[in-house]
Amino acid sequence: DVIVNTVSVNLRLGKGQLSQALLQKAGPQLQEELYAMKQGTVAEVGSVFMTSGCNLNCQAVLHAVAPAWDNGAGSSQQVMENIIKKCLTTVEELSFSSITFPMIGTGKLRFPKAVFAELILSEVLKFSSSVWQKTLQKVYLLVHPGDDEIQQAFLGEFTKQLCGNPNQDRILMAGGNQGTFRPVSNPGFISYEMKIGAITFQIAAGDITKEKADVIVNSTTRTFNLKSGVSKAILEGAGPAVENECALLAAQPHRDFILTQGRYLMCKIIIHVLGENDVRRTVSTVLEECERRQCASVSLPAIGTGFFFWSLKKNVSFSCNAGKNPNTVADDMISAITDFAWKHPAPSLQKVTVVIFLSELLHVFYDNMKKRENSISPVLQSICIETTYNLPEHWTDMNQQLSCVIELHPGQSEYSTVKDKFSETCPSYKIKKIERIQNICLWQSYQIKKKHMDMKNGHTDNERVLFHGTDADSVPYVNQHGFNRSYAGKNGAAYGKGTYFAVNASYSANDIYSIPDSNGRKHTYVVRVLTGVYTRGRSRLVTPPSKNPHDPTDLFDSVADDTQHPELFVVFSDNQAYPDYLITF
């Protein structure tokens, strides 16, 4: 509703950059109104004059005569404080609901940015606590996206004033590459999900430092040492060793991104990218790097949004926009993921999550996702169906569905084959039902991986039929998305942090792995697994070890508990296993 402008005592609008820009947009009437408001009054430092918005997209403009900085020796700080009070009070008295402040006096008047940040935040907090405040709902700050100094000044004050007083009646949230603080109250976890080709794409409201993924992305500055917002939270969560690693790598040649270990975060790798760069190109680079390293999942912030939001007492909100348009960011990020899905019909990367701490931004990504839903469906069909790999002849017609579960009957030979395989080592268990999993995308991904392995190894003896026990809650996820090694360690990780499969059904049928549900029923999958050329595993492995001392990229296909008589196999690529049948017993 109201924009604050700064002017000199002569009230000429053509001088400063801000007033010049406002005059150009509003038209000459803005200057005429301002001169008219001066009639009968004296314009002096600390004065505030009001005009209409003219051709601006606002109801009114408040023109403040800001003080020059006096190094704290005079009254400049008190004058600036009074200007902020006058502006807030005027908006309330006129029953307006929002006001936008620029960085008053921080240019040619040399007012310290940190001092201004302290003053305006303090005044907004005091104003929001006043008894008579009723109509003012939102206070915005205009910050240049390239001004790291002012952004860090505000973040320092936000932390000190908002987080420093636990009794303050408020909720503090932030999102984007320039702000994350843990909320005082837990707003709950909200997420939306869609399939883009073989990729599961999620948008989620939450704290990225709590994410469990192979890769977490940190959006930072060119020096890779941003000590604010999401970047600060990631560096603090990962520990000082990561910060030191960033400093070391930043001094070396790089391609606008660096990689460090995850350390204390629940990820293997942190990819540090430049938030100022083109978002679509940055996300594409991240996805390709994940694929090159055979990572299964990645979590990213809303890169470059630089948006902060505070909900203060009595529903007054205070926000600062210092980055890219969230709609543009959402569009660019989803476009990059779609491009990747086209390029990689059977990727190692299975899940991409955009984590948004600011719930107010969640709807922006959700709307973009919904808008694209119809256009992405043909992409999904094209990637998953229009390939050269035929579906198994014994599969039931799916009526244009991409996945379904078909229950087998005891009289079928297929049922007997699966039952006999299971009963070899589990004769005492009574089978309740056997279901065939028909998932086109998972099948195509598996077949592409199989063809690649057959060519690489020079033979087709790379596949085994193995078993995998699970709990009832995981069944729908496995049927839809396959086996996700991001959950490695759930049932042990003695031979590596991958997905485990047993030679004998009796191993998987153990209550430790096939956890009984509330009705006492247990679940074990019969799985096609590409074990290929394998070696003995070790607990710290996150990929198979190299089998060629002269070529570290030439890896074993899987690992096992024993190379002579294996009972367990571990794979580290999610498309190396296909859930063929589910046995409930």
Coordinates of C-alpha atoms in Angstrom, one line a residue, residues 27 53 477 513 564:
G27 CA 5.3 10.7 -13.6
G53 CA 1.1 6.9 -5.6
Y477 CA 6.7 -47.7 -1.9
Y513 CA 13.7 -58.3 8.1
Q564 CA 33.1 -68.5 -2.8

